Amino acid sequence: MTQENGQPKPKPHKIIVAIDGYSSCGKSTLAKALAKTLHYAYLDTGAMYRAVTLFMLEKGIDYNDPAAVAEALEHIEIHFERIQGQNHTFLNGVDVEREIREMRVSEHVSPVSTISAVRRAMVAQQKAMGKRRGIVADGRDIATVVFPDAELKIFLTADTDVRTSRRHLELAAKGIDAEWDEIRRNLRERDHIDSTRADSPLRQAEDAIVIDNTLLSEAEQLEKALSLAQAQIGR
Ligand code: DC
């Protein structure tokens, strides 16, 4: 393809889309759909903190002990694989995609995520994964710490009861049994810990665009985000 001046048309450049927000407000649904539409990689940073937490729980490691945490981090390898079109999280070579979503992990993941040594290790890996751009990442510190130079920053929000119901359905679909009230309490607790921790708390980046998806369908939120992304890609 050429432009009017006969020069080859520049290829659209690849961008980074950073999506932050509270627990269960649809970040991963949006990030996955956006990555699929743009043919980008999807980076689920919450899954990485969940995998670290699972390791601590399974090995009976006291995560309040800094030396034990440092030692544990030496023995943790996390990567992602696509299996039948789905993102799967691997911890030391084992597919833990299902286990990391269980309530026992949700109960401990926020305190584990407050530990600076854990954050340093995860953020370094995430930055490396984003080197070639063409990535949609979701989490709590993506636009502020991991990819502060992301071309598109989205801060997603939704009503707490709506988030609880969505999470309840999502867990039920995976065959994971949990009470609605227990899920709601866990969401509120994680929101509190995630946004008040000393190291890289969840907060809206100054240049982030807020999308409240309480009343939006998945298709509607995707459409909004896609047009924002395309505006950046076409620049
Ligand atoms: O997105 P999620 O609910 O799977 O994330 C699980 C926890 O991991 C969340 O409560 C806080 C932590 N987390 C974080 O501290 N930083 C991120 N970038 C992503 C998740």
mmCIF file of C-alpha atoms and ligand atoms in Angstrom:
data_model
loop_
_atom_site.group_PDB
_atom_site.id
_atom_site.type_symbol
_atom_site.label_atom_id
_atom_site.label_comp_id
_atom_site.label_asym_id
_atom_site.label_seq_id
_atom_site.Cartn_x
_atom_site.Cartn_y
_atom_site.Cartn_z
ATOM 1 C CA MET A 1 0.000 0.000 0.000
ATOM 2 C CA THR A 2 1.244 3.492 -0.805
ATOM 3 C CA GLN A 3 0.266 6.936 0.376
ATOM 4 C CA GLU A 4 -0.628 9.827 -1.978
ATOM 5 C CA ASN A 5 3.032 10.868 -2.005
ATOM 6 C CA GLY A 6 4.047 7.440 -3.329
ATOM 7 C CA GLN A 7 5.756 6.456 -0.089
ATOM 8 C CA PRO A 8 4.837 3.085 1.421
ATOM 9 C CA LYS A 9 2.107 3.483 4.014
ATOM 10 C CA PRO A 10 3.630 3.148 7.483
ATOM 11 C CA LYS A 11 2.554 -0.026 9.290
ATOM 12 C CA PRO A 12 0.264 0.650 12.252
ATOM 13 C CA HIS A 13 2.491 0.610 15.295
ATOM 14 C CA LYS A 14 1.892 -1.729 18.194
ATOM 15 C CA ILE A 15 0.840 -0.171 21.433
ATOM 16 C CA ILE A 16 0.483 -1.196 25.063
ATOM 17 C CA VAL A 17 -2.983 -1.108 26.590
ATOM 18 C CA ALA A 18 -2.888 -0.914 30.405
ATOM 19 C CA ILE A 19 -6.087 -1.716 32.285
ATOM 20 C CA ASP A 20 -6.326 -1.164 36.041
ATOM 21 C CA GLY A 21 -9.247 -1.386 38.413
ATOM 22 C CA TYR A 22 -10.786 -2.970 41.487
ATOM 23 C CA SER A 23 -11.271 -6.721 41.907
ATOM 24 C CA SER A 24 -13.750 -8.414 39.575
ATOM 25 C CA CYS A 25 -14.802 -5.354 37.635
ATOM 26 C CA GLY A 26 -14.326 -7.099 34.310
ATOM 27 C CA LYS A 27 -10.702 -6.215 33.594
ATOM 28 C CA SER A 28 -9.746 -9.647 32.347
ATOM 29 C CA THR A 29 -12.906 -9.998 30.223
ATOM 30 C CA LEU A 30 -12.150 -6.685 28.530
ATOM 31 C CA ALA A 31 -8.404 -7.320 28.254
ATOM 32 C CA LYS A 32 -8.882 -10.771 26.686
ATOM 33 C CA ALA A 33 -11.463 -9.524 24.174
ATOM 34 C CA LEU A 34 -9.339 -6.527 23.253
ATOM 35 C CA ALA A 35 -6.193 -8.640 22.848
ATOM 36 C CA LYS A 36 -8.066 -11.101 20.634
ATOM 37 C CA THR A 37 -9.502 -8.368 18.416
ATOM 38 C CA LEU A 38 -6.175 -6.568 18.059
ATOM 39 C CA HIS A 39 -4.179 -9.836 17.722
ATOM 40 C CA TYR A 40 -2.147 -8.785 20.743
ATOM 41 C CA ALA A 41 -0.847 -10.841 23.664
ATOM 42 C CA TYR A 42 -2.828 -10.772 26.901
ATOM 43 C CA LEU A 43 -0.914 -10.397 30.150
ATOM 44 C CA ASP A 44 -2.874 -11.375 33.280
ATOM 45 C CA THR A 45 -0.729 -9.913 36.051
ATOM 46 C CA GLY A 46 -3.217 -10.903 38.786
ATOM 47 C CA ALA A 47 -2.616 -14.545 37.809
ATOM 48 C CA MET A 48 1.079 -14.061 38.598
ATOM 49 C CA TYR A 49 0.363 -12.811 42.137
ATOM 50 C CA ARG A 50 -2.131 -15.656 42.518
ATOM 51 C CA ALA A 51 0.497 -18.210 41.437
ATOM 52 C CA VAL A 52 2.998 -16.837 43.979
ATOM 53 C CA THR A 53 0.292 -17.058 46.660
ATOM 54 C CA LEU A 54 -0.548 -20.646 45.697
ATOM 55 C CA PHE A 55 3.132 -21.564 46.000
ATOM 56 C CA MET A 56 3.292 -20.056 49.524
ATOM 57 C CA LEU A 57 0.129 -21.878 50.609
ATOM 58 C CA GLU A 58 1.107 -25.242 49.152
ATOM 59 C CA LYS A 59 4.599 -25.143 50.607
ATOM 60 C CA GLY A 60 3.336 -23.820 53.956
ATOM 61 C CA ILE A 61 5.591 -20.761 53.716
ATOM 62 C CA ASP A 62 5.033 -17.947 56.209
ATOM 63 C CA TYR A 63 4.787 -14.979 53.865
ATOM 64 C CA ASN A 64 5.261 -12.580 56.785
ATOM 65 C CA ASP A 65 8.849 -13.814 57.035
ATOM 66 C CA PRO A 66 10.953 -11.770 54.544
ATOM 67 C CA ALA A 67 13.764 -14.359 54.411
ATOM 68 C CA ALA A 68 11.295 -17.145 53.619
ATOM 69 C CA VAL A 69 9.696 -15.010 50.890
ATOM 70 C CA ALA A 70 13.071 -14.202 49.318
ATOM 71 C CA GLU A 71 13.970 -17.902 49.355
ATOM 72 C CA ALA A 72 10.576 -18.865 47.871
ATOM 73 C CA LEU A 73 10.914 -16.359 45.024
ATOM 74 C CA GLU A 74 14.119 -18.114 43.970
ATOM 75 C CA HIS A 75 12.060 -21.245 43.333
ATOM 76 C CA ILE A 76 9.119 -19.772 41.461
ATOM 77 C CA GLU A 77 8.878 -19.797 37.682
ATOM 78 C CA ILE A 78 5.672 -18.501 36.116
ATOM 79 C CA HIS A 79 4.741 -18.528 32.464
ATOM 80 C CA PHE A 80 1.625 -18.528 30.324
ATOM 81 C CA GLU A 81 0.540 -20.929 27.586
ATOM 82 C CA ARG A 82 -2.383 -20.785 25.184
ATOM 83 C CA ILE A 83 -4.451 -23.970 25.419
ATOM 84 C CA GLN A 84 -7.466 -24.250 23.118
ATOM 85 C CA GLY A 85 -7.558 -20.490 22.767
ATOM 86 C CA GLN A 86 -7.439 -19.890 26.555
ATOM 87 C CA ASN A 87 -4.667 -18.351 28.617
ATOM 88 C CA HIS A 88 -3.297 -20.842 31.170
ATOM 89 C CA THR A 89 -0.969 -19.944 34.040
ATOM 90 C CA PHE A 90 1.892 -22.342 34.753
ATOM 91 C CA LEU A 91 3.708 -22.468 38.080
ATOM 92 C CA ASN A 92 6.997 -24.377 37.900
ATOM 93 C CA GLY A 93 5.792 -26.219 34.806
ATOM 94 C CA VAL A 94 2.370 -27.181 36.216
ATOM 95 C CA ASP A 95 -0.907 -25.786 34.880
ATOM 96 C CA VAL A 96 -2.480 -24.045 37.916
ATOM 97 C CA GLU A 97 -5.112 -22.015 36.076
ATOM 98 C CA ARG A 98 -7.974 -23.525 38.095
ATOM 99 C CA GLU A 99 -6.303 -23.616 41.529
ATOM 100 C CA ILE A 100 -5.265 -19.966 41.450
ATOM 101 C CA ARG A 101 -8.934 -18.889 41.176
ATOM 102 C CA GLU A 102 -10.020 -20.767 44.312
ATOM 103 C CA MET A 103 -11.206 -18.812 47.363
ATOM 104 C CA ARG A 104 -8.261 -20.012 49.491
ATOM 105 C CA VAL A 105 -5.959 -18.169 47.076
ATOM 106 C CA SER A 106 -8.275 -15.126 46.855
ATOM 107 C CA GLU A 107 -8.170 -14.930 50.669
ATOM 108 C CA HIS A 108 -4.375 -14.543 50.769
ATOM 109 C CA VAL A 109 -3.442 -12.931 47.460
ATOM 110 C CA SER A 110 -3.846 -9.309 48.546
ATOM 111 C CA PRO A 111 -1.554 -9.570 51.610
ATOM 112 C CA VAL A 112 1.015 -11.458 49.500
ATOM 113 C CA SER A 113 0.784 -8.695 46.865
ATOM 114 C CA THR A 114 1.709 -6.037 49.422
ATOM 115 C CA ILE A 115 5.204 -7.558 49.833
ATOM 116 C CA SER A 116 7.739 -5.384 48.005
ATOM 117 C CA ALA A 117 10.059 -8.287 47.141
ATOM 118 C CA VAL A 118 7.143 -10.082 45.457
ATOM 119 C CA ARG A 119 6.171 -6.939 43.538
ATOM 120 C CA ARG A 120 9.738 -6.289 42.396
ATOM 121 C CA ALA A 121 10.047 -9.824 41.014
ATOM 122 C CA MET A 122 6.674 -9.733 39.227
ATOM 123 C CA VAL A 123 7.064 -6.213 37.817
ATOM 124 C CA ALA A 124 10.494 -7.071 36.357
ATOM 125 C CA GLN A 125 8.979 -10.055 34.501
ATOM 126 C CA GLN A 126 5.991 -8.031 33.325
ATOM 127 C CA LYS A 127 8.175 -5.238 31.963
ATOM 128 C CA ALA A 128 10.223 -7.821 30.054
ATOM 129 C CA MET A 129 7.039 -9.333 28.589
ATOM 130 C CA GLY A 130 5.964 -5.900 27.322
ATOM 131 C CA LYS A 131 9.262 -5.061 25.612
ATOM 132 C CA ARG A 132 7.945 -5.716 22.121
ATOM 133 C CA ARG A 133 4.631 -3.927 22.816
ATOM 134 C CA GLY A 134 1.497 -5.379 21.180
ATOM 135 C CA ILE A 135 0.184 -6.286 24.624
ATOM 136 C CA VAL A 136 -2.959 -5.799 26.692
ATOM 137 C CA ALA A 137 -2.203 -6.089 30.413
ATOM 138 C CA ASP A 138 -4.556 -5.868 33.367
ATOM 139 C CA GLY A 139 -3.939 -5.497 37.094
ATOM 140 C CA ARG A 140 -3.654 -2.839 39.780
ATOM 141 C CA ASP A 141 -0.412 -0.999 38.969
ATOM 142 C CA ILE A 142 -0.165 -1.460 35.214
ATOM 143 C CA ALA A 143 -0.602 2.146 34.110
ATOM 144 C CA THR A 144 1.210 3.600 37.110
ATOM 145 C CA VAL A 145 4.220 1.310 37.652
ATOM 146 C CA VAL A 146 4.582 -1.500 35.094
ATOM 147 C CA PHE A 147 3.875 0.404 31.859
ATOM 148 C CA PRO A 148 3.726 4.114 32.734
ATOM 149 C CA ASP A 149 4.457 4.784 29.035
ATOM 150 C CA ALA A 150 1.429 2.778 27.809
ATOM 151 C CA GLU A 151 -0.279 4.518 24.895
ATOM 152 C CA LEU A 152 -3.720 3.694 26.284
ATOM 153 C CA LYS A 153 -4.562 3.573 29.987
ATOM 154 C CA ILE A 154 -7.997 2.490 31.113
ATOM 155 C CA PHE A 155 -9.315 2.570 34.677
ATOM 156 C CA LEU A 156 -12.289 0.242 34.940
ATOM 157 C CA THR A 157 -14.950 0.540 37.643
ATOM 158 C CA ALA A 158 -18.296 -1.091 38.439
ATOM 159 C CA ASP A 159 -20.802 -1.251 41.272
ATOM 160 C CA THR A 160 -19.784 -3.678 44.079
ATOM 161 C CA ASP A 161 -22.964 -5.789 43.982
ATOM 162 C CA VAL A 162 -22.718 -6.124 40.221
ATOM 163 C CA ARG A 163 -19.075 -7.180 40.578
ATOM 164 C CA THR A 164 -20.026 -9.748 43.232
ATOM 165 C CA SER A 165 -22.717 -11.270 41.042
ATOM 166 C CA ARG A 166 -20.376 -11.472 38.051
ATOM 167 C CA ARG A 167 -17.683 -13.148 40.156
ATOM 168 C CA HIS A 168 -20.234 -15.568 41.606
ATOM 169 C CA LEU A 169 -21.300 -16.596 38.097
ATOM 170 C CA GLU A 170 -17.706 -16.848 36.888
ATOM 171 C CA LEU A 171 -16.736 -19.152 39.783
ATOM 172 C CA ALA A 172 -19.881 -21.263 39.375
ATOM 173 C CA ALA A 173 -19.074 -21.704 35.672
ATOM 174 C CA LYS A 174 -15.679 -23.080 36.727
ATOM 175 C CA GLY A 175 -17.353 -25.439 39.217
ATOM 176 C CA ILE A 176 -15.965 -23.460 42.164
ATOM 177 C CA ASP A 177 -18.504 -23.173 44.964
ATOM 178 C CA ALA A 178 -18.576 -19.927 46.984
ATOM 179 C CA GLU A 179 -21.236 -17.975 48.874
ATOM 180 C CA TRP A 180 -22.331 -14.597 47.433
ATOM 181 C CA ASP A 181 -21.711 -12.849 50.796
ATOM 182 C CA GLU A 182 -18.282 -14.428 51.132
ATOM 183 C CA ILE A 183 -17.339 -13.245 47.629
ATOM 184 C CA ARG A 184 -18.578 -9.712 48.368
ATOM 185 C CA ARG A 185 -16.644 -9.545 51.630
ATOM 186 C CA ASN A 186 -13.509 -10.801 49.862
ATOM 187 C CA LEU A 187 -13.862 -8.205 47.072
ATOM 188 C CA ARG A 188 -14.279 -5.336 49.568
ATOM 189 C CA GLU A 189 -11.333 -6.545 51.615
ATOM 190 C CA ARG A 190 -9.088 -6.887 48.558
ATOM 191 C CA ASP A 191 -10.145 -3.454 47.263
ATOM 192 C CA HIS A 192 -9.149 -2.003 50.622
ATOM 193 C CA ILE A 193 -5.774 -3.782 50.866
ATOM 194 C CA ASP A 194 -4.927 -3.192 47.185
ATOM 195 C CA SER A 195 -5.645 0.529 47.325
ATOM 196 C CA THR A 196 -4.088 1.311 50.718
ATOM 197 C CA ARG A 197 -0.842 -0.703 50.565
ATOM 198 C CA ALA A 198 2.415 1.272 50.766
ATOM 199 C CA ASP A 199 4.058 -0.192 47.639
ATOM 200 C CA SER A 200 2.316 0.710 44.348
ATOM 201 C CA PRO A 201 -1.270 0.928 45.570
ATOM 202 C CA LEU A 202 -4.129 0.712 43.107
ATOM 203 C CA ARG A 203 -4.878 4.218 41.895
ATOM 204 C CA GLN A 204 -6.066 5.823 38.726
ATOM 205 C CA ALA A 205 -3.194 7.111 36.588
ATOM 206 C CA GLU A 206 -3.567 10.821 35.810
ATOM 207 C CA ASP A 207 -3.833 10.135 32.093
ATOM 208 C CA ALA A 208 -6.157 7.113 32.401
ATOM 209 C CA ILE A 209 -9.608 7.067 30.863
ATOM 210 C CA VAL A 210 -12.325 5.849 33.249
ATOM 211 C CA ILE A 211 -14.858 3.339 32.002
ATOM 212 C CA ASP A 212 -17.690 2.455 34.418
ATOM 213 C CA ASN A 213 -19.130 -0.773 33.071
ATOM 214 C CA THR A 214 -21.928 -1.250 35.650
ATOM 215 C CA LEU A 215 -24.554 -0.790 32.951
ATOM 216 C CA LEU A 216 -22.486 -1.847 29.941
ATOM 217 C CA SER A 217 -22.579 -5.201 28.179
ATOM 218 C CA GLU A 218 -19.295 -6.933 27.357
ATOM 219 C CA ALA A 219 -19.770 -5.923 23.708
ATOM 220 C CA GLU A 220 -20.367 -2.280 24.652
ATOM 221 C CA GLN A 221 -17.294 -2.021 26.858
ATOM 222 C CA LEU A 222 -15.206 -3.679 24.152
ATOM 223 C CA GLU A 223 -16.487 -1.231 21.559
ATOM 224 C CA LYS A 224 -15.527 1.737 23.755
ATOM 225 C CA ALA A 225 -12.048 0.390 24.485
ATOM 226 C CA LEU A 226 -11.460 -0.641 20.887
ATOM 227 C CA SER A 227 -12.181 2.788 19.522
ATOM 228 C CA LEU A 228 -9.802 4.292 22.106
ATOM 229 C CA ALA A 229 -7.107 1.768 21.120
ATOM 230 C CA GLN A 230 -7.592 2.304 17.408
ATOM 231 C CA ALA A 231 -7.260 6.040 17.857
ATOM 232 C CA GLN A 232 -3.837 5.418 19.426
ATOM 233 C CA ILE A 233 -2.721 2.785 16.889
ATOM 234 C CA GLY A 234 -3.615 5.046 13.977
ATOM 235 C CA ARG A 235 -1.598 7.998 15.274
HETATM 236 O O1 DC B 1 -6.903 -9.412 39.123
HETATM 237 P P1 DC B 1 -6.978 -10.477 40.224
HETATM 238 O O2 DC B 1 -8.216 -10.346 41.078
HETATM 239 O O3 DC B 1 -6.759 -11.850 39.737
HETATM 240 O O4 DC B 1 -5.733 -10.110 41.183
HETATM 241 C C1 DC B 1 -5.499 -10.820 42.366
HETATM 242 C C2 DC B 1 -4.753 -9.948 43.369
HETATM 243 O O5 DC B 1 -3.433 -9.711 42.908
HETATM 244 C C3 DC B 1 -5.359 -8.589 43.672
HETATM 245 O O6 DC B 1 -6.239 -8.639 44.771
HETATM 246 C C4 DC B 1 -4.164 -7.732 43.965
HETATM 247 C C5 DC B 1 -3.015 -8.400 43.277
HETATM 248 N N1 DC B 1 -2.545 -7.710 42.081
HETATM 249 C C6 DC B 1 -1.631 -6.707 42.271
HETATM 250 O O7 DC B 1 -1.294 -6.388 43.408
HETATM 251 N N2 DC B 1 -1.093 -6.094 41.192
HETATM 252 C C7 DC B 1 -1.457 -6.424 39.952
HETATM 253 N N3 DC B 1 -0.896 -5.803 38.912
HETATM 254 C C8 DC B 1 -2.410 -7.438 39.745
HETATM 255 C C9 DC B 1 -2.964 -8.055 40.840
#
